[in-house]
Coordinates of C-alpha atoms in Angstrom, one line a residue:
Chain K
M169 CA 45.6 107.0 187.2
T170 CA 45.2 103.2 187.5
A171 CA 41.7 101.7 187.6
P172 CA 41.2 98.3 189.2
L173 CA 38.4 96.5 187.5
A174 CA 37.5 93.2 189.0
S175 CA 40.8 91.2 189.1
V176 CA 42.7 93.4 186.6
D177 CA 44.4 96.6 187.1
L178 CA 43.8 98.8 184.1
P179 CA 46.5 101.4 183.6
A180 CA 43.8 104.1 182.8
P181 CA 40.1 104.4 183.6
V182 CA 38.7 105.2 180.1
L183 CA 37.9 102.5 177.5
T184 CA 36.1 102.5 174.2
A185 CA 32.6 101.1 174.1
S186 CA 31.4 98.1 172.3
G187 CA 30.1 98.8 168.8
C188 CA 31.7 102.2 168.7
A189 CA 35.4 101.3 168.0
A190 CA 35.1 98.2 165.7
A191 CA 38.2 96.2 166.8
G192 CA 40.3 99.2 167.5
R193 CA 42.3 99.5 164.2
E194 CA 40.2 102.3 162.7
L195 CA 40.8 104.5 165.7
D196 CA 44.6 104.0 165.6
P197 CA 45.2 107.1 163.4
F198 CA 43.5 109.3 165.9
L199 CA 44.7 108.2 169.3
D200 CA 47.2 106.0 171.0
L201 CA 45.2 103.0 171.9
T202 CA 47.8 101.9 174.5
E203 CA 47.0 105.0 176.6
L204 CA 43.4 103.8 177.0
G205 CA 42.3 101.4 179.8
A206 CA 41.4 99.0 177.0
V207 CA 39.6 98.7 173.7
V208 CA 36.2 97.1 174.1
T209 CA 35.5 95.3 170.8
K210 CA 32.3 95.2 168.8
S211 CA 30.4 92.1 169.9
I212 CA 31.9 89.0 168.4
M213 CA 29.6 86.1 167.3
L214 CA 30.5 82.6 166.3
E215 CA 29.7 83.0 162.6
P216 CA 30.0 85.8 160.1
R217 CA 26.9 87.9 160.2
S218 CA 25.5 90.3 157.6
G219 CA 23.4 92.4 160.0
R220 CA 20.4 94.3 158.9
A221 CA 19.4 96.3 155.8
T222 CA 19.9 100.0 155.5
P223 CA 19.0 102.6 156.7
R224 CA 20.6 101.5 159.9
M225 CA 21.0 104.9 161.6
A226 CA 19.0 107.9 162.5
E227 CA 20.2 111.0 164.2
T228 CA 18.2 112.1 167.2
P229 CA 18.5 115.0 169.6
S230 CA 21.9 114.5 171.3
G231 CA 21.9 111.0 170.2
M232 CA 21.3 108.4 167.5
L233 CA 19.4 105.2 166.8
N234 CA 21.2 102.3 165.3
S235 CA 20.0 99.0 164.0
I236 CA 23.2 97.4 162.7
G237 CA 22.1 93.9 163.7
L238 CA 25.5 92.8 165.0
Q239 CA 27.2 92.7 161.6
G240 CA 30.6 91.1 162.0
P241 CA 33.1 88.7 160.6
G242 CA 32.7 86.0 163.2
V243 CA 35.1 84.7 165.8
A244 CA 37.5 82.9 163.5
S245 CA 38.3 86.1 161.6
F246 CA 38.5 88.1 164.9
L247 CA 41.0 85.7 166.3
A248 CA 43.0 85.5 163.1
H249 CA 43.2 89.3 162.3
D250 CA 41.8 91.6 164.9
L251 CA 43.1 90.2 168.2
P252 CA 46.6 89.7 167.0
W253 CA 46.6 93.3 165.7
L254 CA 45.5 94.7 169.1
R255 CA 48.2 92.5 170.8
E256 CA 50.9 93.7 168.5
R257 CA 49.8 97.2 168.9
G258 CA 50.1 96.8 172.7
A259 CA 46.5 97.6 173.4
R260 CA 44.5 95.7 176.0
A261 CA 41.4 94.0 174.6
V262 CA 38.1 93.6 176.4
V263 CA 36.3 91.3 174.0
S264 CA 32.5 91.6 173.8
V265 CA 30.7 88.4 172.9
A266 CA 27.2 87.9 171.8
G267 CA 25.1 84.9 170.9
G268 CA 21.6 83.7 170.3
S269 CA 21.8 80.8 172.7
V270 CA 23.5 79.8 176.0
D271 CA 25.6 77.3 174.0
E272 CA 26.8 79.9 171.6
Y273 CA 28.0 82.2 174.5
A274 CA 29.7 79.2 176.0
A275 CA 31.4 78.3 172.8
L276 CA 32.6 81.9 172.3
A277 CA 34.0 82.0 175.9
E278 CA 35.9 78.8 175.2
R279 CA 37.3 80.1 171.9
V280 CA 38.2 83.6 173.1
G281 CA 38.6 83.6 176.9
G282 CA 42.0 81.9 177.1
E283 CA 43.6 83.8 174.2
E284 CA 46.6 85.9 174.9
G285 CA 45.8 89.6 175.1
V286 CA 42.2 89.2 176.3
T287 CA 42.0 91.4 179.4
A288 CA 38.3 90.6 180.1
L289 CA 35.1 89.4 178.4
E290 CA 32.1 91.6 178.2
V291 CA 29.0 89.5 177.7
N292 CA 26.5 91.3 175.6
I293 CA 23.2 89.9 176.8
S294 CA 21.3 93.0 176.2
C295 CA 21.6 94.1 172.6
P296 CA 18.0 95.0 171.4
N297 CA 19.0 94.4 167.7
V298 CA 19.1 90.7 167.6
E299 CA 16.5 88.7 165.7
S300 CA 14.6 87.2 168.6
R301 CA 13.6 90.4 170.3
G302 CA 11.4 88.4 172.6
Q303 CA 14.4 86.5 173.9
V304 CA 16.6 89.3 175.1
F305 CA 18.6 87.6 177.9
A306 CA 19.2 90.8 179.8
C307 CA 15.5 91.3 180.3
D308 CA 15.0 88.1 182.2
P309 CA 17.2 87.5 185.4
A310 CA 17.1 83.7 185.0
A311 CA 18.1 83.8 181.3
A312 CA 20.8 86.3 182.0
A313 CA 22.1 84.2 184.8
S314 CA 22.3 81.1 182.7
V315 CA 24.4 82.9 180.1
L316 CA 26.8 84.3 182.7
S317 CA 27.1 81.0 184.5
A318 CA 28.0 79.3 181.2
V319 CA 30.6 81.9 180.2
R320 CA 32.2 82.1 183.7
R321 CA 32.6 78.3 183.8
R322 CA 34.5 78.3 180.4
T323 CA 36.6 81.3 180.9
P324 CA 40.0 81.2 182.7
A325 CA 39.7 82.5 186.3
R326 CA 42.2 85.3 185.6
V327 CA 40.0 86.8 183.0
P328 CA 37.1 88.8 184.5
V329 CA 33.6 88.3 183.0
L330 CA 31.4 91.4 182.8
A331 CA 27.7 91.2 182.2
K332 CA 26.4 94.0 180.0
L333 CA 23.1 95.1 181.2
S334 CA 20.1 96.7 179.4
P335 CA 18.3 99.7 180.9
D336 CA 15.1 98.5 179.3
V337 CA 14.0 96.5 182.4
T338 CA 11.7 97.2 185.3
D339 CA 14.4 96.6 187.9
I340 CA 18.1 96.6 186.8
V341 CA 19.3 95.7 190.3
E342 CA 17.4 92.4 190.1
V343 CA 19.2 91.5 186.8
A344 CA 22.5 92.7 188.1
R345 CA 22.2 90.5 191.2
A346 CA 21.2 87.5 189.1
C347 CA 24.3 87.9 186.9
V348 CA 26.6 88.3 189.9
D349 CA 25.1 85.3 191.7
A350 CA 25.7 83.3 188.5
G351 CA 29.4 84.2 188.6
A352 CA 29.8 87.5 186.8
D353 CA 32.9 89.4 188.1
G354 CA 31.5 92.7 187.2
L355 CA 28.8 94.6 185.3
S356 CA 28.9 96.9 182.2
M357 CA 26.1 99.3 182.0
I358 CA 24.3 100.6 180.1
N359 CA 23.5 99.2 176.7
T360 CA 21.3 101.2 174.3
L361 CA 17.6 101.9 175.0
L362 CA 15.1 100.7 172.4
G363 CA 13.8 103.6 170.4
M364 CA 12.1 104.5 167.2
V365 CA 12.1 107.4 164.7
I366 CA 9.4 107.9 162.0
D367 CA 10.4 109.8 158.9
T368 CA 7.8 112.5 158.4
D369 CA 8.5 112.7 154.6
T370 CA 8.1 109.0 153.8
L371 CA 5.6 108.5 156.7
R372 CA 7.4 105.3 157.5
P373 CA 9.9 104.2 160.2
A374 CA 13.3 105.7 159.5
L375 CA 15.2 102.5 160.1
A376 CA 14.9 99.4 158.0
G377 CA 14.8 97.4 161.2
V378 CA 11.9 99.7 162.5
T379 CA 13.3 100.0 166.0
G380 CA 16.9 100.7 167.1
G381 CA 19.1 101.3 170.0
L382 CA 19.3 104.9 171.3
S383 CA 22.7 106.1 172.4
G384 CA 24.6 109.3 172.9
P385 CA 24.4 112.1 175.5
A386 CA 20.6 111.8 175.5
V387 CA 20.8 108.6 177.5
R388 CA 23.4 109.8 180.0
P389 CA 21.0 110.5 182.9
V390 CA 19.7 106.9 182.5
A391 CA 23.2 105.5 182.7
V392 CA 24.0 107.6 185.8
R393 CA 20.8 106.4 187.4
C394 CA 21.5 102.7 186.6
V395 CA 25.1 102.8 187.9
W396 CA 23.9 104.6 191.0
Q397 CA 21.2 102.1 191.8
V398 CA 23.4 99.1 191.2
R399 CA 26.3 100.5 193.2
A400 CA 24.0 101.3 196.1
A401 CA 22.6 97.7 196.1
L402 CA 25.8 95.8 195.3
P403 CA 28.6 98.1 196.6
D404 CA 31.3 95.6 196.1
V405 CA 30.6 94.6 192.5
P406 CA 32.9 96.3 189.9
I407 CA 31.1 98.4 187.4
L408 CA 32.2 99.6 183.9
G409 CA 30.0 102.6 183.3
M410 CA 28.9 103.9 179.9
G411 CA 26.1 105.8 178.2
G412 CA 26.4 109.2 176.7
V413 CA 29.9 110.1 177.9
R414 CA 31.2 113.0 175.8
T415 CA 33.4 115.0 178.2
G416 CA 35.5 114.3 181.2
L417 CA 32.8 115.7 183.5
D418 CA 30.3 113.3 181.9
A419 CA 32.7 110.5 182.8
L420 CA 33.1 111.9 186.3
Q421 CA 29.4 111.7 186.9
L422 CA 29.4 108.0 186.2
V423 CA 32.5 107.5 188.4
L424 CA 30.9 109.4 191.3
A425 CA 27.8 107.3 190.8
G426 CA 29.9 104.2 191.2
A427 CA 31.7 103.3 188.0
D428 CA 35.2 101.8 188.5
A429 CA 36.0 102.6 184.8
V430 CA 34.2 104.3 182.0
S431 CA 33.6 103.6 178.3
V432 CA 33.2 106.2 175.6
G433 CA 30.8 105.1 172.9
T434 CA 28.8 107.2 170.4
A435 CA 30.9 110.3 171.1
T436 CA 33.6 108.6 169.1
F437 CA 31.5 108.9 166.0
N438 CA 31.5 112.6 166.5
D439 CA 35.1 112.9 167.6
P440 CA 37.4 109.9 166.9
S441 CA 39.8 111.1 169.5
A442 CA 37.1 111.4 172.2
P443 CA 38.2 108.4 174.3
L444 CA 41.6 109.9 175.1
R445 CA 40.3 113.5 175.3
V446 CA 37.7 112.3 177.9
Q447 CA 40.5 110.6 179.8
R448 CA 42.5 113.8 179.8
E449 CA 39.6 115.9 180.9
L450 CA 38.7 113.4 183.6
R451 CA 42.2 113.5 185.0
Q452 CA 42.0 117.2 185.1
A453 CA 38.6 117.3 186.7
L454 CA 39.7 114.9 189.4
A455 CA 42.8 117.0 190.2
E456 CA 40.7 120.2 190.3
R457 CA 38.5 118.5 192.9
G458 CA 41.3 117.3 195.1
F459 CA 41.1 113.6 194.4
A460 CA 44.5 112.1 195.0
R461 CA 43.7 108.9 193.3
F462 CA 41.1 108.0 190.7
T463 CA 39.7 105.3 193.0
D464 CA 38.9 107.8 195.7
A465 CA 36.3 109.3 193.4
V466 CA 34.6 106.0 192.6
G467 CA 31.1 106.0 194.2
A468 CA 32.0 109.2 196.1
A469 CA 28.5 110.7 195.5
H470 CA 27.1 107.9 197.7
H471 CA 29.4 108.8 200.5
Q472 CA 28.7 112.5 200.3
L473 CA 25.0 112.0 200.6
P474 CA 24.6 111.3 204.4
R475 CA 27.0 114.0 205.3
R476 CA 25.2 116.6 203.3
R477 CA 22.0 115.6 204.8
A478 CA 23.5 115.8 208.2
E479 CA 24.6 119.3 207.4
G480 CA 21.0 120.2 206.8
V481 CA 21.1 120.2 203.0
P482 CA 17.7 119.1 201.7
A483 CA 17.7 115.7 200.1
Chain B
M1279 CA 42.6 103.7 153.2
S1280 CA 45.0 104.8 150.6
G1281 CA 46.7 108.2 150.4
G1282 CA 48.0 108.1 153.9
R1283 CA 46.4 108.0 157.3
P1284 CA 43.5 110.3 158.0
V1285 CA 44.0 113.1 160.5
Q1286 CA 41.7 115.1 162.6
V1287 CA 42.2 118.9 162.6
R1288 CA 40.3 121.9 163.9
A1289 CA 40.1 123.7 160.6
E1290 CA 39.4 127.4 160.0
V1291 CA 36.8 128.5 157.5
L1292 CA 38.6 130.5 154.8
T1293 CA 35.6 131.2 152.5
L1294 CA 32.0 130.2 152.0
R1295 CA 30.6 131.2 148.6
P1296 CA 27.6 130.3 146.5
V1297 CA 28.1 128.3 143.4
G1298 CA 24.9 128.0 141.4
D1299 CA 22.3 126.5 143.9
Y1300 CA 25.2 125.2 146.0
L1301 CA 27.7 126.4 148.5
S1302 CA 31.4 126.0 148.3
L1303 CA 33.3 125.9 151.6
T1304 CA 37.1 126.2 151.8
L1305 CA 38.8 125.2 155.0
V1306 CA 42.3 125.7 156.1
A1307 CA 43.0 122.1 157.1
P1308 CA 46.8 121.4 157.2
G1309 CA 47.6 117.7 157.0
V1310 CA 44.3 116.8 155.5
A1311 CA 45.1 118.5 152.2
D1312 CA 48.5 116.9 151.8
D1313 CA 47.3 113.4 150.7
V1314 CA 44.0 114.0 149.0
R1315 CA 43.4 112.2 145.8
P1316 CA 40.2 112.5 143.6
G1317 CA 37.4 110.5 145.3
H1318 CA 38.6 111.0 148.8
F1319 CA 36.2 112.6 151.2
V1320 CA 36.2 114.5 154.5
A1321 CA 33.9 114.2 157.5
L1322 CA 32.9 117.4 159.2
A1323 CA 31.5 117.8 162.7
V1324 CA 28.6 120.2 162.6
G1325 CA 27.0 122.5 165.2
G1326 CA 30.0 123.2 167.4
E1327 CA 31.4 121.3 170.4
Q1328 CA 28.2 120.9 172.4
S1329 CA 26.0 120.4 169.4
S1330 CA 23.1 118.0 169.7
M1331 CA 23.9 116.8 166.2
L1332 CA 26.4 114.1 166.9
L1333 CA 26.9 112.6 163.5
R1334 CA 29.5 113.8 161.0
R1335 CA 28.6 115.0 157.6
S1336 CA 30.7 113.6 154.8
F1337 CA 31.6 115.4 151.6
S1338 CA 33.8 114.5 148.7
V1339 CA 36.7 116.9 148.2
Y1340 CA 36.4 119.3 145.3
R1341 CA 39.8 120.8 145.6
A1342 CA 42.8 120.2 147.9
T1343 CA 45.7 122.6 147.9
P1344 CA 48.6 121.4 150.1
G1345 CA 51.0 123.9 151.6
G1346 CA 50.6 127.3 150.0
R1347 CA 49.8 130.6 151.6
Y1348 CA 47.3 129.1 154.1
G1349 CA 49.1 125.9 155.0
G1350 CA 46.8 123.5 153.1
T1351 CA 43.2 124.0 152.2
V1352 CA 40.3 121.7 151.2
E1353 CA 37.2 122.8 149.4
V1354 CA 33.9 121.0 149.5
V1355 CA 30.6 121.7 147.7
F1356 CA 27.3 121.1 149.4
A1357 CA 23.6 121.9 149.3
P1358 CA 22.0 123.0 152.6
H1359 CA 19.0 120.7 153.1
G1360 CA 19.1 119.4 156.6
A1361 CA 19.9 120.9 160.0
G1362 CA 23.6 120.0 159.7
T1363 CA 24.2 121.4 156.3
R1364 CA 22.2 124.5 157.2
W1365 CA 24.6 125.0 160.1
L1366 CA 27.5 124.7 157.7
A1367 CA 25.8 127.2 155.4
G1368 CA 26.0 129.7 158.3
V1369 CA 29.7 129.5 159.1
R1370 CA 31.8 132.6 158.6
P1371 CA 35.5 133.1 157.8
G1372 CA 37.5 132.4 160.9
D1373 CA 35.0 130.0 162.4
A1374 CA 36.3 126.6 163.4
V1375 CA 35.1 123.3 161.9
D1376 CA 36.4 119.9 163.1
V1377 CA 37.6 118.0 160.0
V1378 CA 38.6 114.3 159.6
G1379 CA 40.2 113.3 156.4
P1380 CA 41.3 112.3 153.8
L1381 CA 38.9 109.3 154.0
G1382 CA 38.0 106.5 151.8
R1383 CA 39.4 104.9 148.7
P1384 CA 39.9 107.3 145.8
F1385 CA 39.4 106.6 142.1
A1386 CA 42.0 104.3 140.6
L1387 CA 43.8 105.9 137.7
P1388 CA 44.6 103.8 134.7
A1389 CA 47.9 102.1 135.1
A1390 CA 50.7 104.1 133.5
S1391 CA 51.8 101.0 131.7
S1392 CA 48.5 100.6 129.9
G1393 CA 49.1 103.8 127.9
A1394 CA 46.7 106.7 127.5
A1395 CA 43.2 105.4 128.1
S1396 CA 40.1 107.0 126.9
C1397 CA 38.1 108.0 129.9
L1398 CA 34.6 109.3 130.5
L1399 CA 33.6 111.2 133.6
V1400 CA 30.0 111.4 134.6
G1401 CA 28.7 113.7 137.3
G1402 CA 25.3 114.3 138.7
G1403 CA 24.6 117.6 140.5
Y1404 CA 27.4 118.5 143.0
G1405 CA 28.5 114.9 142.7
A1406 CA 30.7 116.3 139.9
A1407 CA 32.9 117.9 142.5
P1408 CA 35.7 115.3 142.7
L1409 CA 35.7 114.9 138.9
V1410 CA 37.4 118.2 138.2
A1411 CA 40.6 117.1 139.9
L1412 CA 40.3 113.7 138.4
A1413 CA 40.0 115.2 134.9
E1414 CA 43.1 117.2 135.5
Q1415 CA 45.1 114.1 136.6
L1416 CA 43.9 112.0 133.7
R1417 CA 44.8 114.7 131.4
E1418 CA 48.3 114.8 132.9
R1419 CA 48.5 111.1 132.0
R1420 CA 47.6 112.0 128.4
C1421 CA 44.3 110.2 128.6
R1422 CA 41.4 111.3 126.5
V1423 CA 38.8 112.9 128.9
D1424 CA 35.2 113.2 127.9
V1425 CA 32.8 114.6 130.5
V1426 CA 29.0 114.4 130.9
L1427 CA 27.4 116.5 133.6
G1428 CA 23.8 116.4 134.5
A1429 CA 21.3 117.9 137.0
A1430 CA 17.7 118.7 137.5
S1431 CA 18.2 122.3 136.4
A1432 CA 20.9 124.7 135.3
G1433 CA 21.5 126.0 138.8
R1434 CA 22.2 122.5 140.0
L1435 CA 24.9 121.8 137.5
F1436 CA 28.4 121.9 138.9
G1437 CA 31.9 122.0 137.4
V1438 CA 30.9 122.7 133.7
T1439 CA 33.3 125.6 133.3
Q1440 CA 36.1 124.0 135.5
V1441 CA 36.3 120.7 133.5
R1442 CA 36.5 122.4 130.1
R1443 CA 40.2 123.0 130.5
Y1444 CA 40.9 119.3 130.8
A1445 CA 38.2 117.7 128.7
S1446 CA 38.1 116.8 125.0
S1447 CA 34.3 117.2 125.2
V1448 CA 31.8 118.3 127.8
S1449 CA 28.1 117.3 127.4
V1450 CA 25.5 118.8 129.6
T1451 CA 22.0 117.5 130.4
T1452 CA 19.3 119.0 132.5
E1453 CA 15.9 117.4 133.3
D1454 CA 14.1 120.7 132.7
G1455 CA 16.1 121.6 129.6
S1456 CA 17.3 124.9 131.2
Q1457 CA 20.9 124.1 130.0
G1458 CA 22.3 121.6 127.5
E1459 CA 20.1 118.7 126.3
R1460 CA 16.8 118.0 128.0
G1461 CA 17.0 114.7 129.8
R1462 CA 19.4 112.6 131.9
V1463 CA 23.1 111.9 131.6
T1464 CA 22.3 108.3 130.5
D1465 CA 20.5 109.6 127.4
V1466 CA 23.8 110.9 125.9
L1467 CA 26.2 108.3 127.3
P1468 CA 26.1 105.8 124.4
D1469 CA 26.9 108.5 121.9
V1470 CA 29.7 110.0 123.9
M1471 CA 31.2 106.6 124.6
R1472 CA 31.1 105.7 120.9
R1473 CA 32.7 108.9 119.8
G1474 CA 35.4 108.8 122.4
G1475 CA 36.1 105.0 122.3
T1476 CA 35.6 105.0 126.1
Q1477 CA 37.6 102.4 128.0
A1478 CA 37.1 103.6 131.6
V1479 CA 34.1 105.4 133.1
Y1480 CA 34.2 107.4 136.4
A1481 CA 31.0 108.4 138.0
C1482 CA 29.8 110.3 141.0
G1483 CA 26.2 111.3 141.8
P1484 CA 22.9 109.8 143.0
M1485 CA 22.7 106.0 143.4
G1486 CA 20.2 105.6 140.6
M1487 CA 22.5 107.5 138.2
L1488 CA 25.4 105.3 139.2
A1489 CA 23.4 102.1 138.5
A1490 CA 22.4 103.4 135.1
V1491 CA 26.0 104.6 134.3
T1492 CA 27.3 101.2 135.2
A1493 CA 24.8 99.5 133.0
A1494 CA 25.7 101.8 130.0
A1495 CA 29.4 101.3 130.6
T1496 CA 29.1 97.5 130.8
R1497 CA 27.1 97.5 127.5
A1498 CA 29.8 99.5 125.9
G1499 CA 32.5 97.1 127.2
A1500 CA 34.0 99.7 129.6
V1501 CA 34.7 99.4 133.3
A1502 CA 32.9 101.9 135.6
Q1503 CA 34.3 103.2 138.8
T1504 CA 31.5 104.7 140.9
A1505 CA 31.7 106.8 144.0
V1506 CA 28.6 105.9 146.1
E1507 CA 26.5 108.1 148.4
E1508 CA 25.5 106.3 151.6
A1509 CA 24.5 107.8 154.9
M1510 CA 27.5 107.7 157.3
A1511 CA 27.6 108.4 161.0
C1512 CA 31.3 108.4 161.5
G1513 CA 33.1 108.2 158.1
I1514 CA 36.0 106.3 159.6
G1515 CA 34.7 102.7 159.6
V1516 CA 33.6 102.1 163.2
C1517 CA 29.8 102.6 163.1
M1518 CA 28.8 100.1 160.4
T1519 CA 25.9 102.2 159.1
C1520 CA 27.0 102.9 155.5
V1521 CA 27.0 99.4 154.2
L1522 CA 25.8 98.2 150.8
P1523 CA 25.9 94.8 149.1
V1524 CA 29.1 94.4 147.0
V1525 CA 30.3 91.2 145.2
G1526 CA 33.9 90.4 145.9
A1527 CA 36.5 89.0 143.6
D1528 CA 35.6 85.6 145.0
G1529 CA 32.0 86.0 143.8
T1530 CA 30.7 86.3 147.4
T1531 CA 28.4 89.2 148.3
R1532 CA 29.3 91.1 151.4
M1533 CA 27.8 94.0 153.2
V1534 CA 30.7 96.4 153.0
R1535 CA 31.3 99.9 154.4
S1536 CA 31.2 102.6 151.8
C1537 CA 33.5 104.8 154.0
T1538 CA 36.5 102.5 154.2
E1539 CA 36.1 100.0 151.4
G1540 CA 34.6 102.7 149.2
P1541 CA 33.3 105.2 148.4
V1542 CA 34.7 104.3 145.0
F1543 CA 33.7 100.8 143.9
R1544 CA 33.8 99.0 140.6
G1545 CA 30.3 99.6 139.3
D1546 CA 29.8 96.0 138.2
R1547 CA 30.6 94.8 141.7
V1548 CA 27.8 96.8 143.4
R1549 CA 24.4 95.0 143.5
W1550 CA 22.5 98.2 142.7
A1551 CA 19.1 96.7 142.6
D1552 CA 19.7 95.3 146.1
V1553 CA 21.0 98.4 147.8
G1554 CA 19.0 99.0 150.9
T1555 CA 18.6 95.2 151.4
V1556 CA 20.7 92.3 152.5
P1557 CA 20.3 90.0 149.4
E1558 CA 20.0 86.3 149.6
G1559 CA 23.3 84.6 149.7
T1560 CA 25.2 87.5 151.3
L1561 CA 27.9 86.3 153.6
G1562 CA 26.4 85.9 157.1
A1563 CA 22.8 86.4 156.1
P1564 CA 20.5 83.8 157.5
V1565 CA 17.7 84.7 154.9
A1566 CA 17.2 87.3 152.3
G1567 CA 16.8 90.6 154.1
G1568 CA 19.4 89.8 156.7
H1569 CA 18.7 90.0 160.4
R1570 CA 15.4 91.3 161.6

């Protein structure tokens, strides 16, 4: 069940999602990482970062809010410890990078992009947890484009660069197009949605950071819609779809909407073996529906639409 | 994570029974029970496969019985207070619960080479659960074991009868005076430590209690090991929600995960007054308070 994603052929279509698998090691007891399409790492930044105060998490109906604040050890530690481990383990790494400035993204691309074992870069331009909330790159097509252009220029051509998009925009297609025009080889969507929970006992916001990113099955319809819209507008641009995938049928929805591969995120907190389980369930769901190859299902819901209309099925 | 790699199993509920104001849940969890040491915890999925409650609930293991008639069981003690624990309170024998464990770093036992140490175990409420097995293991090493258990009221005490078989002394405090001495565990600690010549203190319970126990231990020249309670989403180290500021051997404060680096920390390494914040000088913190 190979899944071509931009210029790489992933041996399987299901990946972990950034921020939900650390750098892969913690999931190793629960599943064989080499069977996944790739491990998408938690976003790496240039320097070590403490993240936000606690509480950092609030459970919501079929989801959760997080406001971790991109805690991480920094790129030097990642390259010294985490990437070599993934390489030795035989797992493919899609490295998520995040920065506070175009220069920082560019420097990260330079440090990480050429390293052995890096299958692709995912450029996190859309995390709502960073300090300068007003400066979220993914909410401004021009700012998003400047990051993607800088990263693409400094990353070896063989390594695809994916722009991770935020659903918290008026027109996600406009941002997607700006990223692709700037050199992005593909798109990851969606990141979390900005949300808030108020604790009715303390009468205060539940998170120390006040707002947080909403994820989990609650956001899945938003993810399906975003993938659908971008696939329809940019049919040739590879898409890594994510957002609320908990089962193989959830993954299939994203694939039918146009995702060339699918990441499993928050479901991993509930079930550490979820990524492989979803992959298994997806394979079965495809077989049951008569798809000979995984790629035949990608975007299939778009193809079906005109025929069903022609057959007189109401739109 | 010491004590072997954690496993994920679909466990079967063996029994659920009331213990004072709490509930004790025994699960048939082969593989999980094999490597449990005192201080380890398990993370349970709640609500069933399609539950809208996605986050796991973590509980320290009260008792683990590898092998045996049911192929390995683990027992946890909990209080139903939220939607997840209320669901757990409604399970019946034969029901399935998804279990991940054993997780975390357990209590470190005194090195065998150091001889029989004098140990004090301090538990607050059902936080006392892992201390019973710990008392047993310390006793096997011929350590002196004193125990102080405290709670708001008699119904919320746990483990008083169970620890008696392993302890040289058991002191009980309740805030309402319904059992033992009226007051808090810290009121009796100095006396107990003096009488027992305490060298090592082990504590599990609310964060405020752990801070106070650490302070009392330090004053008495003893080292405290504390099992912290922090809200966790996953329990396995990937979500980064359960962090607290801990000073490393190098003197640097880091925001560390209580699920994988803990839950047991040396009490004097935890910056108790700063829990819930990112203190100034923490590795990677731009300013006190961390990232906004």
